Tab-separated table of C-alpha atoms in Angstrom:
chain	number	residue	atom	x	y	z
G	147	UNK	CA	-42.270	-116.327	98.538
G	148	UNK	CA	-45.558	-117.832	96.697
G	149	UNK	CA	-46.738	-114.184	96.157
G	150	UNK	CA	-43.201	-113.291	94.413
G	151	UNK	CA	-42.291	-113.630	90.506
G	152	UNK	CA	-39.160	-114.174	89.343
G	153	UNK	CA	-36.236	-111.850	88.028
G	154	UNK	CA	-37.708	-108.390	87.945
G	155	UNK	CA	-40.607	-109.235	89.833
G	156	UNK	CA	-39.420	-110.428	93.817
G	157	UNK	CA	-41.604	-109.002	95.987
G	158	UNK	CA	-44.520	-107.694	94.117
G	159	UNK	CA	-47.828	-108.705	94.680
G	160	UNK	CA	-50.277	-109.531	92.052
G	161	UNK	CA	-53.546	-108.094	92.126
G	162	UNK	CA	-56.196	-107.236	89.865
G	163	UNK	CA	-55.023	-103.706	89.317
G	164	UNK	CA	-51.727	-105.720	88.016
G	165	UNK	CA	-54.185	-107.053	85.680
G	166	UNK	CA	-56.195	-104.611	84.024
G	167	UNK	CA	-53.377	-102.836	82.122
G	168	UNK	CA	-52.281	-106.271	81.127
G	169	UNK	CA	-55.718	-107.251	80.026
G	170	UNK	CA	-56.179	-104.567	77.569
G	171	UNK	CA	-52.369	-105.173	76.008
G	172	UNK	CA	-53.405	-108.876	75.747
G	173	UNK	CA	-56.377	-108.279	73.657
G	174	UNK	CA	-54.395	-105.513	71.980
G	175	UNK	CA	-52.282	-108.257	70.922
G	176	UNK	CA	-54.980	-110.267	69.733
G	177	UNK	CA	-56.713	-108.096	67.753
G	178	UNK	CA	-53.606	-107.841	65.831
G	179	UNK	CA	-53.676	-111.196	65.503
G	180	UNK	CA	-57.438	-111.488	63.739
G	181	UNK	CA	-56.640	-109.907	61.124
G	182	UNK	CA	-54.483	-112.227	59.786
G	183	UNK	CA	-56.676	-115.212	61.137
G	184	UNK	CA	-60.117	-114.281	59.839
G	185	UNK	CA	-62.153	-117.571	59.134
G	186	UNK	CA	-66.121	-118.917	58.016
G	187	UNK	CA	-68.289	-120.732	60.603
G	188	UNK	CA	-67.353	-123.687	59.094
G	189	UNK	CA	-63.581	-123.764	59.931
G	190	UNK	CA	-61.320	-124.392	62.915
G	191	UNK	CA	-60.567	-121.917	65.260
G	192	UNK	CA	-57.373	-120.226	65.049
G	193	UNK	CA	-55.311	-121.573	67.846
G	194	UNK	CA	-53.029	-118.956	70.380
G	195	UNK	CA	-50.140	-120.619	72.118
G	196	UNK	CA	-49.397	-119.322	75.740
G	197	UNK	CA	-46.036	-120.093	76.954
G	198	UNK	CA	-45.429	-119.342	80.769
G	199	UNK	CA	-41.938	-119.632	82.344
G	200	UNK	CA	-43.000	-121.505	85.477
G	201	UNK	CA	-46.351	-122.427	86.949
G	202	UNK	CA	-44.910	-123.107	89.888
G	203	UNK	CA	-45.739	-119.832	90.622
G	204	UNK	CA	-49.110	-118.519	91.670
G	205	UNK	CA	-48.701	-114.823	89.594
G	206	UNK	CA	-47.873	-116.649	86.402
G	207	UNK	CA	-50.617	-118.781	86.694
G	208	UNK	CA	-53.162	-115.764	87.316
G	209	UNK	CA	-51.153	-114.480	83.822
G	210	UNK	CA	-50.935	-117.909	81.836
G	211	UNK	CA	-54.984	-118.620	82.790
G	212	UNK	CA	-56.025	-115.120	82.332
G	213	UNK	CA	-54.051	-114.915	78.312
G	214	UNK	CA	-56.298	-118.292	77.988
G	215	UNK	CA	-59.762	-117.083	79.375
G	216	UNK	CA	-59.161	-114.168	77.102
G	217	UNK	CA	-57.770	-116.250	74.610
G	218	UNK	CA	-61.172	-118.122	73.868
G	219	UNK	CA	-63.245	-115.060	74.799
G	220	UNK	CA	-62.243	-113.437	71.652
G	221	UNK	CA	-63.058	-117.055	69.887
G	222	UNK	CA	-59.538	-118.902	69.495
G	223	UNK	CA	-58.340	-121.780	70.616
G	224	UNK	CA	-55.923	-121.579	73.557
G	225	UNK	CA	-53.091	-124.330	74.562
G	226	UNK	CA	-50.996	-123.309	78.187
G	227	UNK	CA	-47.648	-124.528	77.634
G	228	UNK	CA	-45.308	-124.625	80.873
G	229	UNK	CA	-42.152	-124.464	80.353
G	230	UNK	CA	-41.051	-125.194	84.191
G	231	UNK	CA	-38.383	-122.582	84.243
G	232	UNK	CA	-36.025	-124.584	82.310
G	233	UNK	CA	-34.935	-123.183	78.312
G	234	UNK	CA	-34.145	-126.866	77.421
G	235	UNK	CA	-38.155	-127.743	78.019
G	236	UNK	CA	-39.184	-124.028	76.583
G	237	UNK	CA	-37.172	-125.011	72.978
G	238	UNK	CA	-39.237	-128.332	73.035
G	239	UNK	CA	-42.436	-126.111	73.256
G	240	UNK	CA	-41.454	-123.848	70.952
G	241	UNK	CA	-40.563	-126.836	68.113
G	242	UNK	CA	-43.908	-128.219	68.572
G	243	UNK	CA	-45.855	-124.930	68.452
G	244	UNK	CA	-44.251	-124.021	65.155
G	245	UNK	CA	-44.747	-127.776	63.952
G	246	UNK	CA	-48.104	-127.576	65.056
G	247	UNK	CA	-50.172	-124.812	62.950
G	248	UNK	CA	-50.929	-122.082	65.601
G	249	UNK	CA	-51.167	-118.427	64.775
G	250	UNK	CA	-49.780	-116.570	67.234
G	251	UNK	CA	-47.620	-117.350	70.650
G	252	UNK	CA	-48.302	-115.402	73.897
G	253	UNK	CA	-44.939	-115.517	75.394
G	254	UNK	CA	-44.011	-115.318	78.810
G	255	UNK	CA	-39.900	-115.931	78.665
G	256	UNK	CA	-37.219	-117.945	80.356
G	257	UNK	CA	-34.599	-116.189	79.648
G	258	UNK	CA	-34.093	-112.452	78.747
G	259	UNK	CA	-31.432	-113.537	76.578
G	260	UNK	CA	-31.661	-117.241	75.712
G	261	UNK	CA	-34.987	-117.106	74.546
G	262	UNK	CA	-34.830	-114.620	71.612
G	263	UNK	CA	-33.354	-117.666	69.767
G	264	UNK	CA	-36.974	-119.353	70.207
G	265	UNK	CA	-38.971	-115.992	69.263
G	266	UNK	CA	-36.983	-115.691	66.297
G	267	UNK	CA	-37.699	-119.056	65.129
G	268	UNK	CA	-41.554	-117.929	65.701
G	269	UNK	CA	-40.659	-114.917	63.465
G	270	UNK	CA	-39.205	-117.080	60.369
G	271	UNK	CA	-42.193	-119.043	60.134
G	272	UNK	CA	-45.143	-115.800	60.308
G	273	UNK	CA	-45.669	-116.535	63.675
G	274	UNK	CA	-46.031	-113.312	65.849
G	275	UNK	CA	-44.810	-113.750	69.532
G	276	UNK	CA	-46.205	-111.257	72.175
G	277	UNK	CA	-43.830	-111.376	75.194
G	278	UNK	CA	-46.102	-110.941	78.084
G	279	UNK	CA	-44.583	-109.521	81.864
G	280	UNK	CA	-40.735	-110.426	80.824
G	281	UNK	CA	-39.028	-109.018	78.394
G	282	UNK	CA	-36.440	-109.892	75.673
G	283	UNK	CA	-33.487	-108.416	75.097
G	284	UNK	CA	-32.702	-108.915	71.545
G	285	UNK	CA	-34.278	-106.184	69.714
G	286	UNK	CA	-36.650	-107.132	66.737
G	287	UNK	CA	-37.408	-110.616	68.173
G	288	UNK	CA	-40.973	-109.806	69.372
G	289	UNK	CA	-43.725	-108.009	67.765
G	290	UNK	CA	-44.324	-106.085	71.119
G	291	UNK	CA	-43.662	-106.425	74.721
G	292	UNK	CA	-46.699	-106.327	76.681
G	293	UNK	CA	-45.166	-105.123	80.547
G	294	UNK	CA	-47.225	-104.775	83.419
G	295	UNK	CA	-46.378	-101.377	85.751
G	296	UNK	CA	-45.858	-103.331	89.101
G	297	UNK	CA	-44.257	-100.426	90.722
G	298	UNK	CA	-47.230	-98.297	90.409
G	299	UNK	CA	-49.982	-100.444	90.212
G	300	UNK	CA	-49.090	-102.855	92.916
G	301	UNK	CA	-48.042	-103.163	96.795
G	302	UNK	CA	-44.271	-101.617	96.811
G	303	UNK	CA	-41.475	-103.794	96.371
G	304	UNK	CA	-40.264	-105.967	99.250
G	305	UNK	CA	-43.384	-104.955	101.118
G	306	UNK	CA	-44.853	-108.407	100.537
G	307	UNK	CA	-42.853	-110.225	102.673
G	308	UNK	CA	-43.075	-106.882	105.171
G	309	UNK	CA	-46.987	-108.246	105.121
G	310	UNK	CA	-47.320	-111.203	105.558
G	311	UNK	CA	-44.932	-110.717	108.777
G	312	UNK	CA	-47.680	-108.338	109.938
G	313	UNK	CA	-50.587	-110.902	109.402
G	314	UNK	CA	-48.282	-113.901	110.661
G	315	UNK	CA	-45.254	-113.274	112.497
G	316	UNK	CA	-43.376	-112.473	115.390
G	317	UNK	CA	-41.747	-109.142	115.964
G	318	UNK	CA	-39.931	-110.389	119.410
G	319	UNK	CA	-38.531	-113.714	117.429
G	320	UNK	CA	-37.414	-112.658	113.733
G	321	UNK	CA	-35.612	-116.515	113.995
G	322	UNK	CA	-39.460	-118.128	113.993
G	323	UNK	CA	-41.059	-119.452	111.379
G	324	UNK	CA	-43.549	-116.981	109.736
G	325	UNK	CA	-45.477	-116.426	106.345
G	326	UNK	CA	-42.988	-114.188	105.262
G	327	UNK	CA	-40.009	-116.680	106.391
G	328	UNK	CA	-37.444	-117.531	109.008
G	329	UNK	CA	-34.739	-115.087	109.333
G	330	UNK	CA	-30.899	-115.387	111.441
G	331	UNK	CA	-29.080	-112.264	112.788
G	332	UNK	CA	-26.739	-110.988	111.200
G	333	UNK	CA	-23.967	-108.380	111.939
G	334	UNK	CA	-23.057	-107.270	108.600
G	335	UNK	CA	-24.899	-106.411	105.054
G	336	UNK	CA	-22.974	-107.121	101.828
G	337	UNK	CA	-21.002	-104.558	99.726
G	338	UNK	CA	-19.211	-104.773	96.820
G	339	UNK	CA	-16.315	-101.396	96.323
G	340	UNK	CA	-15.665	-100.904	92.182
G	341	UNK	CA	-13.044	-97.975	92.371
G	342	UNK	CA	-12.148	-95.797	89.246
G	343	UNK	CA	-8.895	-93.198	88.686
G	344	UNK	CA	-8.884	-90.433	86.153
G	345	UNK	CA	-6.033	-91.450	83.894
G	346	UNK	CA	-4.966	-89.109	80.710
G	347	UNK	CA	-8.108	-87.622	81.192
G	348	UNK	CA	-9.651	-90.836	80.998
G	349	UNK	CA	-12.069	-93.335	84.101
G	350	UNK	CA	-10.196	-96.400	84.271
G	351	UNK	CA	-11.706	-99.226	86.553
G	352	UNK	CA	-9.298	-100.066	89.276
G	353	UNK	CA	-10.602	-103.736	89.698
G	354	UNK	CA	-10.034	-106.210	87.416
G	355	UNK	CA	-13.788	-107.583	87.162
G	356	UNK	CA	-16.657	-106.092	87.967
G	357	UNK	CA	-18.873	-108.572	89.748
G	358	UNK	CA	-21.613	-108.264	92.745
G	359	UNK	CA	-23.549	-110.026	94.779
G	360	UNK	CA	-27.952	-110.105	94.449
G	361	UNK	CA	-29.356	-107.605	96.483
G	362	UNK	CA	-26.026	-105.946	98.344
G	363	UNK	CA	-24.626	-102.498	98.268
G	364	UNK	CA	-22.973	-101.708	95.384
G	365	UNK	CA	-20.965	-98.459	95.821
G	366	UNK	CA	-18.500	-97.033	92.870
G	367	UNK	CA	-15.885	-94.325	93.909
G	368	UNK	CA	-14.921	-92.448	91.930
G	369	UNK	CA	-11.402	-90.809	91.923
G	370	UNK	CA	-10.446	-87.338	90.051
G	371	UNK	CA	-9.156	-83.673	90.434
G	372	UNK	CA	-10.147	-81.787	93.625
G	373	UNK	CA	-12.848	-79.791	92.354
G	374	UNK	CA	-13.262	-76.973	95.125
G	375	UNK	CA	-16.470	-75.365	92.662
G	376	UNK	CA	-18.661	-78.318	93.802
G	377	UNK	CA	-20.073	-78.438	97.095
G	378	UNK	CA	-19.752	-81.363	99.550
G	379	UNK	CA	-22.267	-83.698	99.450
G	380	UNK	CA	-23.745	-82.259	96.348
G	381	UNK	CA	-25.692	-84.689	93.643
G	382	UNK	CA	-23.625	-84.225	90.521
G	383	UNK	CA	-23.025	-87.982	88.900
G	384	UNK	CA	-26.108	-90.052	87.243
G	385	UNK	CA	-25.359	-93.786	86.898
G	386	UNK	CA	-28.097	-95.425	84.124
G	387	UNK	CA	-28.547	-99.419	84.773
G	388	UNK	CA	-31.237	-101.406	83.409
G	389	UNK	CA	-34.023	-98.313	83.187
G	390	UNK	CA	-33.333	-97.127	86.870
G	391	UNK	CA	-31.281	-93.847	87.523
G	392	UNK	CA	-29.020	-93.784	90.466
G	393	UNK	CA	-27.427	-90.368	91.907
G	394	UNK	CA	-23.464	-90.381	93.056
G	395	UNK	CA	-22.620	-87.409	95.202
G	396	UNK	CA	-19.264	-85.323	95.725
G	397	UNK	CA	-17.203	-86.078	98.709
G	398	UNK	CA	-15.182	-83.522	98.604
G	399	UNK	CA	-10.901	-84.228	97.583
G	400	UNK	CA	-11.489	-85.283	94.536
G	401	UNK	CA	-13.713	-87.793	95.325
G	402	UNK	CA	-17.222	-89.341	94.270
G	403	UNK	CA	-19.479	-92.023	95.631
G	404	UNK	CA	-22.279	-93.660	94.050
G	405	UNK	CA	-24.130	-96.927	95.928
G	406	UNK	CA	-26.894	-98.243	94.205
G	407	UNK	CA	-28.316	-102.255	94.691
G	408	UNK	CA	-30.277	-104.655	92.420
G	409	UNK	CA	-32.392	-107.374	92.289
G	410	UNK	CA	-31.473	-108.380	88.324
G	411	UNK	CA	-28.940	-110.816	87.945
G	412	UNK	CA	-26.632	-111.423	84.875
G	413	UNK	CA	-24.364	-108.794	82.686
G	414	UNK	CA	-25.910	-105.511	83.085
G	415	UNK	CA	-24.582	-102.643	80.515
G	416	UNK	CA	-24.577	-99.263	82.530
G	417	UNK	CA	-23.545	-95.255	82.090
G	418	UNK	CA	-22.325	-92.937	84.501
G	419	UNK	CA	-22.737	-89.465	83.536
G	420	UNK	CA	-22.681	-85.972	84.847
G	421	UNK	CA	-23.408	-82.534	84.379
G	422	UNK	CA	-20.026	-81.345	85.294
G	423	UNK	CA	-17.990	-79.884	82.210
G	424	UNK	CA	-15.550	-81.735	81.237
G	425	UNK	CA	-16.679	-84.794	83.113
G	426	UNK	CA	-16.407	-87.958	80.289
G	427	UNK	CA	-19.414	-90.343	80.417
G	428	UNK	CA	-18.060	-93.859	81.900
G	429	UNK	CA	-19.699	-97.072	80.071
G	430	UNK	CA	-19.249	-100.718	81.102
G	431	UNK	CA	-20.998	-103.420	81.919
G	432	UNK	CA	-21.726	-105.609	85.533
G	433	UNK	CA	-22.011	-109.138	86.592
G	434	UNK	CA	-24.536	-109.719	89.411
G	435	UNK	CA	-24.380	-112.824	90.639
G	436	UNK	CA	-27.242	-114.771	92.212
G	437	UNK	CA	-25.098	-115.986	94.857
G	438	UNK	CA	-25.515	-115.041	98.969
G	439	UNK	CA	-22.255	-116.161	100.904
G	440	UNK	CA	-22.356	-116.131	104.532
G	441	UNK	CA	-18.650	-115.586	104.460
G	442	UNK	CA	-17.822	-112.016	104.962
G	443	UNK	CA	-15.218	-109.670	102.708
G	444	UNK	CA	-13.074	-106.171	103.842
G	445	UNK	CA	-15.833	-104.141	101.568
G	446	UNK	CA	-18.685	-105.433	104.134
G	447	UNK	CA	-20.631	-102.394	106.339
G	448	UNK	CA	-21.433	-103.867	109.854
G	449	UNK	CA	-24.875	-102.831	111.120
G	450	UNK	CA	-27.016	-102.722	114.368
G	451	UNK	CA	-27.840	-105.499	117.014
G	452	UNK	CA	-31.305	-105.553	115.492
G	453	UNK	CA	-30.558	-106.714	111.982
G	454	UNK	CA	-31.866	-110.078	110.770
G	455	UNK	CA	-31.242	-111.638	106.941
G	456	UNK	CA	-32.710	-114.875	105.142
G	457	UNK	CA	-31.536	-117.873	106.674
G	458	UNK	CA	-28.454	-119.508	104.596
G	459	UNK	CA	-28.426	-123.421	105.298
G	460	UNK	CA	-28.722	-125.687	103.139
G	461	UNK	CA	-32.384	-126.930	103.611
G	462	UNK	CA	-33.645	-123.579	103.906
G	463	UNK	CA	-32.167	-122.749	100.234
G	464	UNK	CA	-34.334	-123.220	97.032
G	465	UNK	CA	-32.220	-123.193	94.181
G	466	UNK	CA	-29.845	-120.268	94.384
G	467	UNK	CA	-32.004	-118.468	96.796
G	468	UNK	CA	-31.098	-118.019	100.438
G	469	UNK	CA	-34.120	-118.516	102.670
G	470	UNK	CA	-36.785	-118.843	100.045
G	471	UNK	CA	-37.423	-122.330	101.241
G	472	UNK	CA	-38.787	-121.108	104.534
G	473	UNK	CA	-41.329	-119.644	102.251
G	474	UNK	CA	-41.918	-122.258	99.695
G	475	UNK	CA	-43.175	-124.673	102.806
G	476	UNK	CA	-45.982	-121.942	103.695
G	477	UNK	CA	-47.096	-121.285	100.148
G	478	UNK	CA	-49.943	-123.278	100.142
G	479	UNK	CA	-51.055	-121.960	103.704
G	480	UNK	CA	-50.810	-118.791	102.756
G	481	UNK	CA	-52.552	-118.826	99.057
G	482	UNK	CA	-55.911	-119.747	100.811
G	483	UNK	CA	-56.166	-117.679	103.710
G	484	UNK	CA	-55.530	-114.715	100.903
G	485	UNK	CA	-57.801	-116.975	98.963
G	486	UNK	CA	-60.538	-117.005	101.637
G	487	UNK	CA	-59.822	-113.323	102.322
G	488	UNK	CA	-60.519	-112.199	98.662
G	489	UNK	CA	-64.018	-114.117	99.280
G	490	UNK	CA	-65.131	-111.524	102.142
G	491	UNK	CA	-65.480	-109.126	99.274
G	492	UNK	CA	-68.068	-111.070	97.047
């Protein structure tokens, strides 16, 4: 989906609202910067490295051109480096930046993990790096982390593609080709069962790995003492995963359910905790996999005769993703109707 980022960012929109809290944290960043790069009419401008992940998509290249324009607005000198979603390619950037005399980096990352190794190679040599919209998960890497608030400031997640179906699409024919895609039916949605026992007063995972699927149900039951002081269907378990809070409810027999889903992919540290005395915090950690099999499991939940899901040949795949192909193919069509749209308001 052209409108979509990457990683923590599928589905959102980016609009100028997106931009104005941005802004301000980029020139924040900046002005951090001048102090250390004050200079005489007669010298070079300091020169700002901005490193995007991928501008093969259109939000990153509204962020990597807008750090620029504001960039040499505040009088530097401003390189766009594109680092075409591959680490190899963001490394080679990041040797010639630091080989290369510039001040600062803007930094928009690759890798939540992977890339620390890069900022902290900034860091030995002086050079501040200012992550911008992705973060970095190594603490101390970065000077700051400038974030956007998508979820507030933005159309809701998912409801991009829920648009553009609106302005171009079918209702009657989900299978059709549309802005938002070209869907298949589907019978069931995917769920992945991670079942815990209360051992010596201890939660030990039944299951052997914890692994799930992008985007399914993930549901955790939780097995322990029949606790007839709690009412059925009561909220009384928290589970913490990557800054979201997810509520597990009692289902009576010594039993609790929690389902929660996710868009993040990779090994995701969580906590389950609860308010119940006695009740022993569970930690652990989760491997979401970017994968979407059409093959179904036992854990599966079987929905309605009006259920459609992203189409999973082959030539409708881009990359790992299922469907996003029948998107790609429309990008262009669709950037300059919203392009010509956006016009109407001059």
């Amino acid at each position: 989906m052209s409108f979509n980022t990457k990683d923590d960012k599928k589905g959102r929109t980016a609009s100028i609202e997106c931009m104005k809290p941005l802004l301000l944290l980029i020139s924040a960043a900046l002005l951090l910067v001048s102090f250390t790069s004050c200079q005489s009419g007669n010298e070079q401008k300091p020169r700002i490295a901005v490193v995007i992940s991928t501008l093969n998509n259109p939000w990153f290249v509204v962020l990597g051109q807008t750090a620029v324009d504001r960039c040499e607005a505040l009088g530097y000198e401003a390189t766009l480096f594109d680092s075409q979603n591959n680490p190899s390619k963001e490394a080679e950037h990041f040797d010639n930046i630091l080989a290369s005399g510039y001040k600062a980096i803007l930094f928009n990352p690759t890798d939540a993990d992977g890339s620390a190794v890069n900022a902290k190679a900034a860091a030995r040599q002086g050079i501040p790096v200012f992550c911008m919209d992705r973060e970095i998960n190594v603490p101390g890497a970065c000077v700051t982390q400038i974030l956007s608030d998508n979820y507030s400031g933005c159309i809701t997640l998912g409801d991009t593609p829920s648009l553009l179906y609106v302005m171009n699409g079918n209702p009657n024919n989900p299978e059709q080709q549309s802005w938002a895609g070209r869907f298949v039916k589907t019978s069931l949605t995917p769920r992945t069962v991670l079942k815990y026992a209360m051992v010596n007063g201890q939660w030990k995972p039944s299951n052997l790995t914890d692994t799930a699927q992008i985007c399914g149900i993930i549901e955790r039951q939780l097995k322990g003492p029949n606790r007839k002081d709690i009412a059925v269907d009561s909220a009384c378990i928290t589970l913490d995963i990557r800054k979201q809070q997810w509520k597990g409810y009692y289902k009576g027999n010594g039993l609790y359910v929690l389902r929660h889903s996710t868009y993040y992919t990779g090994t995701l540290d969580y906590t389950i905790t609860s308010t119940i005395k006695g009740f022993k915090p569970i930690t652990g950690q989760i491997t979401v996999e970017n994968t979407w099999s059409q093959a179904p499991k036992s854990t599966d939940l079987s929905v309605g005769n009006q259920w459609w899901t992203d189409s999973y040949t082959p030539e409708d795949r881009w990359s790992k993703h299922a469907g996003a192909n029948t998107q790609l193919k429309v990008r262009e069509e669709i950037m300059r109707d919203w392009a010509q749209r956006w016009s109407w308001l001059k």
